[in-house]
Amino acid sequence: MPAMADFVVVANRLPVDIRRDEKGTLDWERSPGGLVTALAPVMQQEEGAWVGWNGAADMHVDPFTADGMHLVPVALSETEVADYYEGFSNGTLWPLYHDVIVPPEFHRQWWNCYDRVNRTFAKAAADVAAKGATVWVQDYQLQLVPALLRKYRPDLTIGWFNHIPFPPVEIFSQMPWREYILEGLLGADLIGFQRSWDAENFLRSVKRLTGHKVRGRTITVGTGAKYPTRKVKVGIHPISIDTPSFMKMAASDDVAARAREIREELGHPDVLLLGVDRLDYTKGIRHRLKIFGELLRDGLVKSPEVCMIQVASPSRERVQQYKDLRDEVEVTVGRINGDYADLGRSPVHYLHQTFPQEEMAALYRAADVMLVTSLRDGMNLVAKEFVAAQVDLDGVLVLSEFTGAADDLPQALVMNPHDIEGAKRTVMQAIEMSTTEKRRRMRALRRRVKDNPVQKWAEKFLHDLKAAGQ
Ligand code: F6P
C-alpha cells in the first residue's frame, strides 16, 4: 500500500465486496456494477488508490490491496447508510436527476448527513493523495467532494464525472441546497457528463443559479480579489465497457455452449427477447412488460414460440420506491404468465437475481432481441455489453432514446418507451428483421463499441483533466 498515491479515485463504493468470516478473517470479491467494470482496468494499469465505502454498515476495515488496486475503505454508520446513501443519494438525488419519475423527497436530516459524509470522503482522499496528485471523484453521491478537497488540498488536480443524467434547470431548481451542490462541483478542474444534454443542463443551472461567468463550456469561478479566479471546464465523456475482455469472454466455447443450453432449457423458442437491469424504476421494466403483454394479447406474438427473459438484479432494496416497484413488476409478470402460459412453458422468465458475467454473456448470446426501455439512463452499459456479445451478428438491439447509449449506438432500433404503440411496432420490426439487415446493423454497432472501450474513456478524461488542471 503506497503511503501517498499520485492517482486517487473517490467513489461511493469500493470496487470489491468485503466480508468477514466467522473467525473475523477478511475476505473480498470483485463487486458487479457499471462503475466497477469501468474503472477497475484503469486502476490496475495505473498505480493508484481507490477511496470508497465497503458496502456494509459499521464495518471498519484498514486500507488493503486487492486485485492490483490499493483500497482505502470509508466506514459508514447505520444512520449514514440510511440518510446519506438510501436517503439523500437514492431518495432525493436519484429521482431528481432522473426526470422525477418518482417524486424526490427533500429532508434536512438527509442533507446534513450527505454533507457530513462528503467531508469524510474528502478527508480520506486528502490524506492519501501525494503532493500534486490527480484525484478523480465519481458520481452524484459525492458532489460536495471537489470543493472540500480543493479547500483541504489546493495542490491537487480534481476531476468529477457524473455517471447519471444531470436534470434541466427547471427540475434541478427544486433542490433546496442547489447552490451548495453547484459550488461543490465547481471545486473541480474538469466536470464530465455522459451526453451533451447533461452538460448543457448543468451549464444552464450554473448560469441561472450562481453568479459565475459561463462562456461556452468554461466557467470562471472566484472573485479575483479575495479568491483567485480559476477556470472550470465542462466536458462530454460517454462511458463504455471493457470491450476487449467482454468480447473475448463472449466468444469463448463455454459461453457459446451455455447459450445453446439456455435456448434448449427454454424449449427452443423461435424468438427470445431479453431484458437485463437493476430492478430500478428508471429502467422502464413495467413499460417493457406492458409492451410484451400487449403483443401477446393482440396475437402479434404467441407463447411459447416467443418468450422473454427478464433479469432484474436486486438493488437498493430498503428504499420504499424500489420495494413498490418490485411488487408491481412481480404482479405484472404473474398476470402475463397467468394469462398466456402453458403447462411447463411461460412467456416471461423472471429472474430476481444477480449472475456472473459469463452467464450474462451467455444470455446475451442466446437472445434474439435485447430490450432496453429506460425512461432515463445516464448511459446503459447493458446495451453495450449485448453488442459486444453478438459474436454471430444475429442479435437486434431495441434501445430507448432516453439513454446515453442512444447517442453512441445509432444503428440500434431507437424508440420511445412511453409510446406503447410505437414501441410495439419497433419490437415487431426487431423480431421480423432480415438476417442481412441484422448483420449490417450489428457490424456497425460492434465497430463503435470496439473502437470506444472504457479504457479510452478513462484515458480521454484523464488527458482532458490534466489539460484543465494546468
Ligand atoms: O449508475 C449509477 C450507479 O450509482 C453506479 O455507479 C452503480 O453501479 C449503480 O448505480 C448501482 O448503484 P448502488 O451503488 O446504489 O447499488
Coordinates of C-alpha atoms and ligand atoms in Angstrom, one line a residue:
M1 CA 0.0 0.0 0.0
P2 CA 1.7 3.3 -1.0
A3 CA 1.8 5.9 1.7
M4 CA 0.7 8.5 -0.8
A5 CA -0.8 8.0 -4.3
D6 CA -0.3 10.1 -7.4
F7 CA -3.7 9.0 -8.7
V8 CA -6.8 8.6 -6.5
V9 CA -10.3 7.5 -7.4
V10 CA -13.0 8.6 -4.9
A11 CA -16.3 6.7 -5.4
N12 CA -19.2 5.8 -3.2
R13 CA -18.3 2.2 -3.4
L14 CA -15.1 0.3 -3.3
P15 CA -14.7 -2.0 -6.3
V16 CA -14.9 -5.0 -4.1
D17 CA -17.4 -6.5 -1.6
I18 CA -15.8 -7.1 1.7
R19 CA -16.8 -9.9 4.1
R20 CA -15.6 -11.2 7.4
D21 CA -15.9 -15.0 8.0
E22 CA -16.7 -16.4 11.4
K23 CA -13.1 -16.2 12.5
G24 CA -13.1 -12.5 11.6
T25 CA -10.8 -13.0 8.7
L26 CA -11.2 -10.5 5.9
D27 CA -12.4 -11.8 2.5
W28 CA -13.2 -9.8 -0.6
E29 CA -14.7 -10.4 -4.0
R30 CA -14.9 -8.1 -7.1
S31 CA -18.3 -6.4 -7.0
P32 CA -20.6 -6.2 -10.0
G33 CA -21.8 -2.8 -11.5
G34 CA -21.1 -0.3 -14.2
L35 CA -18.7 1.9 -12.3
V36 CA -16.6 -1.0 -11.2
T37 CA -16.5 -2.5 -14.6
A38 CA -15.5 0.9 -16.0
L39 CA -12.6 1.8 -13.6
A40 CA -11.0 -1.5 -12.4
P41 CA -8.9 -1.9 -15.6
V42 CA -7.7 1.6 -15.4
M43 CA -6.9 1.3 -11.7
Q44 CA -4.9 -1.8 -12.3
Q45 CA -2.8 -0.1 -15.1
E46 CA -2.1 3.0 -13.0
E47 CA -0.7 2.5 -9.5
G48 CA -3.5 4.3 -7.7
A49 CA -5.6 4.3 -4.6
W50 CA -9.4 4.0 -4.5
V51 CA -11.3 5.6 -1.7
G52 CA -14.8 4.2 -1.2
W53 CA -17.4 2.6 1.1
N54 CA -17.2 -1.1 1.7
G55 CA -20.9 -1.6 1.3
A56 CA -21.9 -2.6 4.9
A57 CA -22.9 -0.5 7.8
D58 CA -20.5 -0.1 10.8
M59 CA -17.7 -2.1 9.2
H60 CA -14.2 -0.7 9.9
V61 CA -11.5 -2.1 7.6
D62 CA -7.9 -0.9 7.3
P63 CA -6.6 0.0 3.8
F64 CA -5.6 -3.1 1.8
T65 CA -4.5 -4.2 -1.7
A66 CA -6.9 -6.3 -3.8
D67 CA -6.9 -7.3 -7.4
G68 CA -3.9 -5.0 -8.0
M69 CA -5.8 -2.0 -6.5
H70 CA -4.9 -0.1 -3.3
L71 CA -8.2 0.3 -1.4
V72 CA -9.0 2.8 1.3
P73 CA -12.3 1.9 2.9
V74 CA -14.6 4.6 4.3
A75 CA -16.8 3.3 7.1
L76 CA -20.4 4.4 7.2
S77 CA -22.6 4.0 10.3
E78 CA -26.1 2.5 10.1
T79 CA -27.6 6.1 10.2
E80 CA -25.2 7.3 7.5
V81 CA -26.3 4.4 5.2
A82 CA -29.9 5.3 5.9
D83 CA -29.6 9.1 5.5
Y84 CA -26.6 9.6 3.1
Y85 CA -26.9 6.6 0.8
E86 CA -30.5 5.4 0.9
G87 CA -31.9 8.8 1.8
F88 CA -30.2 11.8 0.1
S89 CA -28.4 9.9 -2.7
N90 CA -31.2 7.5 -3.7
G91 CA -34.4 9.1 -2.3
T92 CA -33.5 12.7 -3.3
L93 CA -30.8 13.0 -6.0
W94 CA -31.5 9.8 -7.9
P95 CA -35.2 10.6 -8.7
L96 CA -34.5 14.3 -9.1
Y97 CA -31.7 13.6 -11.7
H98 CA -33.9 11.0 -13.5
D99 CA -36.7 13.3 -14.6
V100 CA -38.6 12.9 -11.3
I101 CA -40.0 9.6 -12.5
V102 CA -40.9 9.1 -8.8
P103 CA -41.2 12.2 -6.5
P104 CA -37.8 13.1 -4.8
E105 CA -38.0 13.6 -1.1
F106 CA -36.2 16.6 0.5
H107 CA -35.3 16.1 4.1
R108 CA -32.9 18.4 6.0
Q109 CA -31.6 15.4 8.1
W110 CA -30.6 13.6 4.9
W111 CA -28.9 16.7 3.5
N112 CA -26.9 17.3 6.7
C113 CA -25.8 13.7 6.6
Y114 CA -24.8 13.9 2.9
D115 CA -22.7 17.0 3.7
R116 CA -21.0 15.2 6.6
V117 CA -20.3 12.0 4.7
N118 CA -18.9 14.0 1.7
R119 CA -16.5 15.6 4.2
T120 CA -15.4 12.2 5.4
F121 CA -14.7 11.1 1.8
A122 CA -12.9 14.3 1.0
K123 CA -10.7 14.0 4.1
A124 CA -9.8 10.3 3.3
A125 CA -8.8 11.4 -0.2
A126 CA -6.8 14.4 1.0
D127 CA -4.9 12.0 3.4
V128 CA -3.9 9.5 0.7
A129 CA -3.1 11.9 -2.2
A130 CA 0.5 12.7 -2.8
K131 CA 1.6 16.3 -3.5
G132 CA 0.2 17.5 -6.8
A133 CA -1.8 14.2 -7.3
T134 CA -4.7 13.8 -9.6
V135 CA -8.0 12.9 -7.9
W136 CA -11.0 11.6 -9.9
V137 CA -14.2 11.9 -7.9
Q138 CA -17.2 9.8 -9.2
D139 CA -20.9 10.4 -9.4
Y140 CA -23.8 12.0 -7.7
Q141 CA -23.2 10.7 -4.2
L142 CA -20.1 12.8 -3.9
Q143 CA -20.9 16.2 -5.4
L144 CA -19.5 18.2 -2.5
V145 CA -16.2 16.5 -2.5
P146 CA -14.4 18.5 -5.3
A147 CA -14.8 21.9 -3.4
L148 CA -14.0 20.3 0.0
L149 CA -10.9 18.6 -1.4
R150 CA -9.7 21.9 -3.0
K151 CA -10.1 23.6 0.4
Y152 CA -8.1 20.9 2.2
R153 CA -5.5 20.4 -0.7
P154 CA -5.2 23.3 -3.2
D155 CA -2.3 21.5 -4.8
L156 CA -4.4 18.7 -6.3
T157 CA -5.9 18.4 -9.8
I158 CA -9.5 17.4 -9.3
G159 CA -12.0 15.8 -11.8
W160 CA -15.6 14.8 -11.3
F161 CA -17.6 12.6 -13.5
N162 CA -21.4 12.2 -13.4
H163 CA -22.5 8.6 -14.3
I164 CA -26.1 9.6 -14.3
P165 CA -28.1 12.3 -16.1
F166 CA -28.0 16.0 -15.0
P167 CA -31.5 17.4 -15.0
P168 CA -32.8 20.5 -16.7
V169 CA -32.5 23.7 -14.5
E170 CA -36.3 23.8 -14.1
I171 CA -36.1 20.4 -12.3
F172 CA -32.8 20.9 -10.6
S173 CA -34.2 24.2 -9.1
Q174 CA -36.4 22.1 -6.8
M175 CA -33.3 21.2 -4.8
P176 CA -33.3 23.2 -1.6
W177 CA -29.5 23.1 -1.4
R178 CA -28.9 23.7 -5.2
E179 CA -26.2 26.4 -4.8
Y180 CA -24.2 24.2 -2.4
I181 CA -24.3 21.4 -4.8
L182 CA -23.2 23.6 -7.8
E183 CA -20.4 25.2 -5.7
G184 CA -19.3 21.7 -4.5
L185 CA -18.9 20.6 -8.1
L186 CA -17.2 23.7 -9.2
G187 CA -14.3 22.8 -6.9
A188 CA -13.2 20.5 -9.8
D189 CA -10.9 21.4 -12.7
L190 CA -13.0 19.3 -15.1
I191 CA -16.6 18.2 -14.7
G192 CA -17.6 15.4 -17.1
F193 CA -21.0 14.3 -18.3
Q194 CA -22.3 11.4 -20.4
R195 CA -24.3 13.4 -23.0
S196 CA -24.2 17.0 -24.3
W197 CA -27.7 17.5 -22.9
D198 CA -26.4 16.8 -19.4
A199 CA -23.6 19.3 -19.9
E200 CA -26.0 21.9 -21.3
N201 CA -28.4 21.4 -18.3
F202 CA -25.5 21.8 -15.9
L203 CA -24.2 25.0 -17.6
R204 CA -27.7 26.5 -17.6
S205 CA -28.0 25.8 -13.9
V206 CA -24.7 27.5 -13.2
K207 CA -25.7 30.5 -15.3
R208 CA -29.1 30.7 -13.7
L209 CA -28.3 29.9 -10.1
T210 CA -24.8 31.2 -9.4
G211 CA -23.0 34.5 -10.2
H212 CA -20.2 32.7 -12.1
K213 CA -19.4 33.6 -15.7
V214 CA -20.1 30.9 -18.2
R215 CA -18.5 31.0 -21.7
G216 CA -19.1 28.0 -23.9
R217 CA -18.0 25.1 -21.8
T218 CA -15.8 27.1 -19.4
I219 CA -16.9 28.6 -16.1
T220 CA -14.8 31.2 -14.3
V221 CA -15.1 31.0 -10.5
G222 CA -13.6 33.2 -7.8
T223 CA -13.9 37.0 -7.3
G224 CA -10.3 37.8 -8.3
A225 CA -9.8 40.0 -5.1
K226 CA -10.2 37.7 -2.1
Y227 CA -10.2 34.5 -4.0
P228 CA -8.1 34.0 -7.1
T229 CA -10.1 33.3 -10.3
R230 CA -10.0 29.7 -11.6
K231 CA -11.4 28.1 -14.8
V232 CA -13.6 25.0 -14.6
K233 CA -14.0 23.0 -17.8
V234 CA -17.1 21.0 -18.6
G235 CA -16.7 18.0 -20.9
I236 CA -18.7 15.2 -22.6
H237 CA -17.3 11.8 -21.9
P238 CA -19.6 8.9 -22.7
I239 CA -18.6 5.9 -20.6
S240 CA -18.2 2.4 -22.1
I241 CA -17.3 -1.2 -21.1
D242 CA -14.1 -3.2 -21.0
T243 CA -14.8 -4.2 -24.6
P244 CA -11.7 -6.4 -25.4
S245 CA -12.2 -8.6 -22.4
F246 CA -16.0 -8.8 -22.7
M247 CA -15.8 -9.7 -26.4
K248 CA -13.2 -12.4 -25.7
M249 CA -15.3 -13.9 -22.9
A250 CA -18.5 -13.8 -25.0
A251 CA -16.6 -15.6 -27.9
S252 CA -15.4 -18.4 -25.7
D253 CA -16.6 -22.0 -26.3
D254 CA -18.0 -22.2 -22.8
V255 CA -20.2 -19.2 -23.3
A256 CA -21.3 -20.5 -26.7
A257 CA -22.3 -23.8 -25.2
R258 CA -24.1 -22.2 -22.3
A259 CA -26.0 -20.0 -24.8
R260 CA -27.2 -23.1 -26.6
E261 CA -28.1 -24.8 -23.3
I262 CA -30.3 -21.7 -22.3
R263 CA -32.3 -22.0 -25.6
E264 CA -32.7 -25.7 -25.0
E265 CA -33.9 -25.2 -21.5
L266 CA -36.5 -22.8 -22.8
G267 CA -37.7 -25.4 -25.3
H268 CA -36.0 -23.8 -28.4
P269 CA -38.2 -20.7 -28.8
D270 CA -38.3 -19.1 -32.3
V271 CA -37.6 -15.7 -30.7
L272 CA -36.1 -15.0 -27.3
L273 CA -36.5 -11.4 -26.0
L274 CA -34.2 -10.3 -23.2
G275 CA -34.3 -7.6 -20.6
V276 CA -31.4 -7.1 -18.1
D277 CA -31.5 -4.4 -15.5
R278 CA -31.0 -3.5 -11.9
L279 CA -34.6 -3.5 -10.5
D280 CA -34.9 0.3 -10.8
Y281 CA -37.9 2.4 -11.8
T282 CA -35.6 4.3 -14.3
K283 CA -35.2 1.2 -16.4
G284 CA -38.8 1.1 -17.7
I285 CA -39.3 -2.6 -16.8
R286 CA -43.1 -2.1 -16.4
H287 CA -43.3 -0.4 -19.8
R288 CA -41.4 -3.4 -21.4
L289 CA -43.7 -5.9 -19.7
K290 CA -46.7 -3.9 -20.9
I291 CA -45.4 -3.9 -24.5
F292 CA -44.8 -7.7 -24.4
G293 CA -48.1 -8.3 -22.7
E294 CA -50.0 -6.3 -25.4
L295 CA -48.2 -8.1 -28.2
L296 CA -49.4 -11.4 -26.7
R297 CA -52.9 -10.0 -26.2
D298 CA -53.1 -8.7 -29.8
G299 CA -51.9 -12.1 -31.1
L300 CA -48.9 -10.5 -32.8
V301 CA -46.6 -12.9 -31.0
K302 CA -47.5 -16.3 -29.5
S303 CA -46.2 -18.1 -26.4
P304 CA -44.1 -20.4 -26.2
E305 CA -42.8 -19.6 -29.7
V306 CA -41.8 -16.1 -28.5
C307 CA -40.7 -15.8 -24.9
M308 CA -38.9 -13.3 -22.7
I309 CA -36.2 -13.5 -20.0
Q310 CA -36.2 -10.5 -17.6
V311 CA -33.2 -10.4 -15.3
A312 CA -33.9 -7.8 -12.6
S313 CA -31.0 -7.8 -10.2
P314 CA -31.9 -6.8 -6.6
S315 CA -31.0 -3.1 -5.9
R316 CA -31.5 -0.6 -3.1
E317 CA -33.9 -3.0 -1.5
R318 CA -34.6 -0.9 1.6
V319 CA -35.7 2.2 -0.3
Q320 CA -39.5 2.3 -0.5
Q321 CA -39.9 3.1 -4.2
Y322 CA -37.8 0.1 -5.0
K323 CA -40.0 -2.1 -2.8
D324 CA -43.0 -0.8 -4.6
L325 CA -41.5 -1.3 -8.0
R326 CA -40.7 -4.9 -7.1
D327 CA -44.3 -5.6 -6.1
E328 CA -45.6 -4.0 -9.3
V329 CA -43.2 -5.9 -11.6
E330 CA -43.9 -9.2 -10.0
V331 CA -47.7 -8.8 -10.1
T332 CA -47.4 -7.9 -13.8
V333 CA -45.2 -10.9 -14.6
G334 CA -47.6 -13.1 -12.7
R335 CA -50.5 -11.7 -14.7
I336 CA -48.9 -12.2 -18.1
N337 CA -47.8 -15.7 -17.2
G338 CA -51.3 -16.5 -15.8
D339 CA -52.9 -15.3 -19.0
Y340 CA -50.6 -16.9 -21.6
A341 CA -48.6 -19.8 -20.1
D342 CA -49.0 -23.4 -21.0
L343 CA -48.1 -26.1 -18.5
G344 CA -44.3 -26.1 -18.3
R345 CA -43.9 -23.1 -20.6
S346 CA -44.1 -19.5 -19.5
P347 CA -43.9 -16.4 -21.7
V348 CA -41.9 -14.4 -19.1
H349 CA -39.0 -15.9 -17.2
Y350 CA -38.3 -13.5 -14.4
L351 CA -35.1 -13.8 -12.5
H352 CA -34.7 -11.5 -9.5
Q353 CA -31.1 -12.5 -9.2
T354 CA -27.5 -11.4 -9.9
F355 CA -25.5 -13.5 -12.2
P356 CA -21.8 -13.8 -13.0
Q357 CA -20.6 -12.0 -16.2
E358 CA -20.1 -15.3 -18.1
E359 CA -23.8 -16.2 -17.5
M360 CA -24.8 -12.7 -18.6
A361 CA -22.7 -13.1 -21.8
A362 CA -24.4 -16.4 -22.5
L363 CA -27.8 -14.8 -22.0
Y364 CA -26.9 -12.0 -24.5
R365 CA -25.7 -14.6 -27.0
A366 CA -28.8 -16.7 -26.5
A367 CA -31.2 -13.8 -27.1
D368 CA -32.5 -12.6 -30.4
V369 CA -33.7 -9.2 -29.3
M370 CA -32.5 -7.1 -26.4
L371 CA -35.0 -4.7 -24.9
V372 CA -33.5 -1.6 -23.3
T373 CA -36.5 0.6 -22.4
S374 CA -35.1 3.0 -19.8
L375 CA -37.2 6.1 -19.1
R376 CA -34.0 7.9 -18.3
D377 CA -30.5 6.4 -18.1
G378 CA -27.1 8.1 -17.9
M379 CA -25.6 5.6 -20.3
N380 CA -26.8 2.0 -20.0
L381 CA -23.8 -0.3 -20.3
V382 CA -26.1 -3.4 -20.7
A383 CA -26.8 -2.2 -24.3
K384 CA -23.0 -2.1 -25.0
E385 CA -22.4 -5.5 -23.4
F386 CA -25.2 -7.0 -25.6
V387 CA -23.5 -5.6 -28.7
A388 CA -20.1 -6.9 -27.5
A389 CA -21.6 -10.4 -27.0
Q390 CA -23.0 -10.6 -30.6
V391 CA -20.2 -12.7 -32.0
D392 CA -22.6 -14.2 -34.6
L393 CA -24.0 -10.7 -35.5
D394 CA -27.5 -12.1 -35.2
G395 CA -29.0 -10.1 -32.3
V396 CA -31.1 -6.9 -32.6
L397 CA -30.9 -4.1 -30.1
V398 CA -34.0 -2.1 -29.2
L399 CA -32.9 1.0 -27.4
S400 CA -34.7 3.8 -25.6
E401 CA -33.9 7.2 -26.9
F402 CA -33.7 8.3 -23.2
T403 CA -30.4 6.5 -22.6
G404 CA -26.9 8.0 -23.1
A405 CA -26.2 4.8 -25.2
A406 CA -28.7 6.1 -27.9
D407 CA -26.2 8.8 -28.8
D408 CA -23.4 6.2 -29.1
L409 CA -25.3 3.4 -30.8
P410 CA -27.5 5.0 -33.5
Q411 CA -27.7 1.7 -35.5
A412 CA -29.9 0.2 -32.8
L413 CA -33.7 0.4 -33.2
V414 CA -34.1 3.6 -31.2
M415 CA -37.6 4.1 -29.6
N416 CA -39.6 6.0 -27.1
P417 CA -40.8 3.6 -24.3
H418 CA -43.7 5.9 -23.4
D419 CA -45.2 5.4 -26.9
I420 CA -46.5 1.9 -26.3
E421 CA -47.9 1.6 -29.9
G422 CA -44.7 2.8 -31.5
A423 CA -42.7 0.6 -29.2
K424 CA -44.8 -2.5 -30.1
R425 CA -44.1 -1.7 -33.8
T426 CA -40.4 -1.4 -33.1
V427 CA -40.3 -4.8 -31.2
M428 CA -42.1 -6.4 -34.2
Q429 CA -39.6 -4.8 -36.6
A430 CA -36.8 -6.3 -34.5
I431 CA -38.5 -9.7 -34.5
E432 CA -39.1 -9.7 -38.2
M433 CA -35.8 -8.1 -39.3
S434 CA -34.0 -9.9 -42.2
T435 CA -30.7 -11.6 -41.5
T436 CA -28.9 -9.2 -43.8
E437 CA -30.2 -6.1 -42.1
K438 CA -29.4 -7.6 -38.6
R439 CA -25.9 -8.3 -39.6
R440 CA -25.4 -4.9 -41.2
R441 CA -26.6 -3.0 -38.1
M442 CA -24.8 -5.3 -35.7
R443 CA -21.5 -5.0 -37.6
A444 CA -21.7 -1.2 -37.3
L445 CA -22.6 -1.3 -33.6
R446 CA -19.8 -3.6 -32.8
R447 CA -17.3 -1.4 -34.6
R448 CA -18.5 1.5 -32.4
V449 CA -18.3 -0.4 -29.1
K450 CA -14.9 -1.9 -30.1
D451 CA -13.4 1.4 -31.0
N452 CA -14.6 3.1 -27.8
P453 CA -13.8 0.9 -24.8
V454 CA -13.8 2.1 -21.3
Q455 CA -10.0 2.3 -21.3
K456 CA -10.3 5.1 -24.0
W457 CA -13.0 6.9 -21.9
A458 CA -10.7 7.0 -18.9
E459 CA -7.6 8.0 -21.0
K460 CA -9.6 10.8 -22.6
F461 CA -11.0 12.1 -19.3
L462 CA -7.6 12.0 -17.6
H463 CA -6.0 13.7 -20.6
D464 CA -8.6 16.5 -20.5
L465 CA -8.3 16.7 -16.7
K466 CA -4.5 17.2 -17.0
A467 CA -5.0 20.0 -19.6
A468 CA -7.7 21.6 -17.4
G469 CA -5.6 21.5 -14.3
Q470 CA -2.6 23.3 -15.9
Ligands
F6P1 O1 -25.1 4.5 -12.3 C1 -25.0 5.0 -11.1 C2 -24.7 3.9 -10.0 O2 -24.5 4.5 -8.8 C3 -23.5 3.1 -10.4 O3 -22.3 3.7 -10.0 C4 -23.8 1.8 -9.7 O4 -23.1 0.7 -10.2 C5 -25.3 1.7 -9.8 O5 -25.8 3.0 -9.9 C6 -25.8 0.9 -8.6 O6 -25.9 1.8 -7.5 P1 -25.7 1.4 -6.0 O7 -24.3 1.6 -5.7 O8 -26.6 2.3 -5.3 O9 -26.0 -0.1 -5.8

